[in-house]
Coordinates of C-alpha atoms in Angstrom, one line a residue:
M1 CA -58.3 64.1 43.8
A2 CA -61.8 64.3 41.8
L3 CA -61.7 63.1 38.2
S4 CA -63.1 65.2 35.4
K5 CA -65.8 63.7 33.6
L6 CA -63.8 62.8 30.6
E7 CA -61.0 61.1 33.0
R8 CA -63.8 59.1 34.4
R9 CA -65.2 57.7 31.2
Q10 CA -61.6 56.8 30.0
R11 CA -61.1 54.7 33.2
I12 CA -64.6 53.1 32.4
K13 CA -63.7 52.8 28.6
Y14 CA -60.3 50.9 29.4
R15 CA -62.2 48.7 32.0
I16 CA -64.8 47.6 29.2
R17 CA -62.1 47.3 26.5
K18 CA -60.0 44.8 28.7
T19 CA -63.0 42.1 28.3
I20 CA -64.5 43.2 25.0
S21 CA -62.8 42.6 21.5
G22 CA -64.2 42.1 18.0
T23 CA -63.4 39.5 15.6
A24 CA -64.5 38.9 12.0
A25 CA -67.0 36.8 12.9
K26 CA -68.3 38.8 16.0
P27 CA -67.1 42.5 15.4
R28 CA -67.2 44.9 17.9
L29 CA -70.1 47.5 17.8
S30 CA -68.5 50.7 19.0
V31 CA -70.8 53.9 19.9
F32 CA -69.3 57.2 20.1
R33 CA -71.5 60.2 21.7
S34 CA -70.7 64.0 21.0
N35 CA -72.8 66.8 22.4
K36 CA -74.4 67.2 19.0
E37 CA -74.1 63.7 16.7
I38 CA -73.8 60.1 17.6
Y39 CA -71.4 57.7 15.6
A40 CA -71.2 53.8 15.6
Q41 CA -69.0 51.6 13.9
L42 CA -68.3 47.7 13.5
V43 CA -64.7 47.0 14.2
D44 CA -62.7 43.8 13.5
D45 CA -59.8 44.3 16.2
V46 CA -58.0 41.1 15.3
N47 CA -57.3 42.3 11.8
G48 CA -57.6 45.9 12.9
V49 CA -60.1 47.1 10.4
T50 CA -63.4 49.0 10.5
I51 CA -66.2 47.1 8.7
A52 CA -68.9 49.6 8.6
S53 CA -69.5 52.9 10.0
V54 CA -72.5 55.3 10.2
S55 CA -73.0 58.7 11.8
S56 CA -75.8 61.1 12.4
R57 CA -73.9 63.5 10.3
N58 CA -74.7 61.1 7.2
K59 CA -77.0 62.8 4.5
N60 CA -79.6 60.2 4.2
I61 CA -80.1 60.5 8.0
T62 CA -82.7 63.2 9.1
A63 CA -84.1 63.2 12.5
S64 CA -85.6 66.3 14.4
N65 CA -83.8 65.8 17.7
K66 CA -80.7 63.6 19.0
A67 CA -82.6 60.8 20.2
E68 CA -84.5 60.1 16.9
S69 CA -81.1 60.4 15.0
A70 CA -79.6 57.7 17.4
V71 CA -82.4 55.5 16.4
A72 CA -82.1 56.1 12.7
V73 CA -78.1 55.1 13.1
G74 CA -79.0 52.1 15.1
K75 CA -81.2 51.2 12.2
V76 CA -79.0 51.9 9.5
I77 CA -76.0 50.1 11.4
G78 CA -78.1 47.2 11.8
D79 CA -79.0 46.7 8.3
I80 CA -75.4 47.5 6.9
A81 CA -74.4 44.5 9.4
V82 CA -76.9 42.2 8.6
K83 CA -76.1 42.4 4.6
A84 CA -72.3 42.0 5.4
G85 CA -73.2 38.8 7.1
V86 CA -72.6 39.7 10.5
E87 CA -75.6 38.7 13.0
T88 CA -73.7 38.8 16.5
V89 CA -71.8 41.8 17.9
A90 CA -70.0 42.7 21.1
F91 CA -71.6 46.1 22.2
D92 CA -69.1 48.5 23.1
R93 CA -70.6 51.6 25.0
N94 CA -67.3 53.4 25.2
G95 CA -67.3 54.3 28.8
Y96 CA -71.1 56.0 28.5
L97 CA -74.0 55.2 30.8
Y98 CA -76.3 52.5 29.0
H99 CA -79.0 55.0 28.9
G100 CA -80.6 57.8 26.5
R101 CA -79.1 57.9 23.1
V102 CA -76.8 54.9 23.8
K103 CA -79.5 52.6 24.7
A104 CA -81.9 54.2 21.9
L105 CA -78.9 53.2 19.2
A106 CA -78.5 49.6 20.9
D107 CA -82.2 48.8 20.9
A108 CA -82.7 50.0 17.1
A109 CA -79.8 48.0 16.2
R110 CA -81.5 44.9 17.6
E111 CA -84.7 45.7 16.0
A112 CA -82.7 45.7 12.6
G113 CA -81.4 42.1 13.4
L114 CA -78.3 42.2 15.3
K115 CA -77.8 39.9 18.5
F116 CA -75.7 41.2 21.5

């Protein structure tokens, strides 16, 4: 039986989340990509707390296309993390391929000072 796109992503997501977990010292950088927007958040799974979150829906993020908005979100989440004293994160691609907007966000976060 063929899996739908969503079911396939869910299976990959569960496989990733078995090994990746965030702590206060090394939070999980979780990425969610919808058809229009992109979201990133730093999560401390031990305490069940979201440290910071940014999305392309924020008023201060302006971009002409989706790839540029992913880069802008990556820069902002990297800056917020560095200000909060976080320098290393565990990257959670959330079942998406490490390509396109997800990769653009990750590269921008690395340029902003995050290590993963």
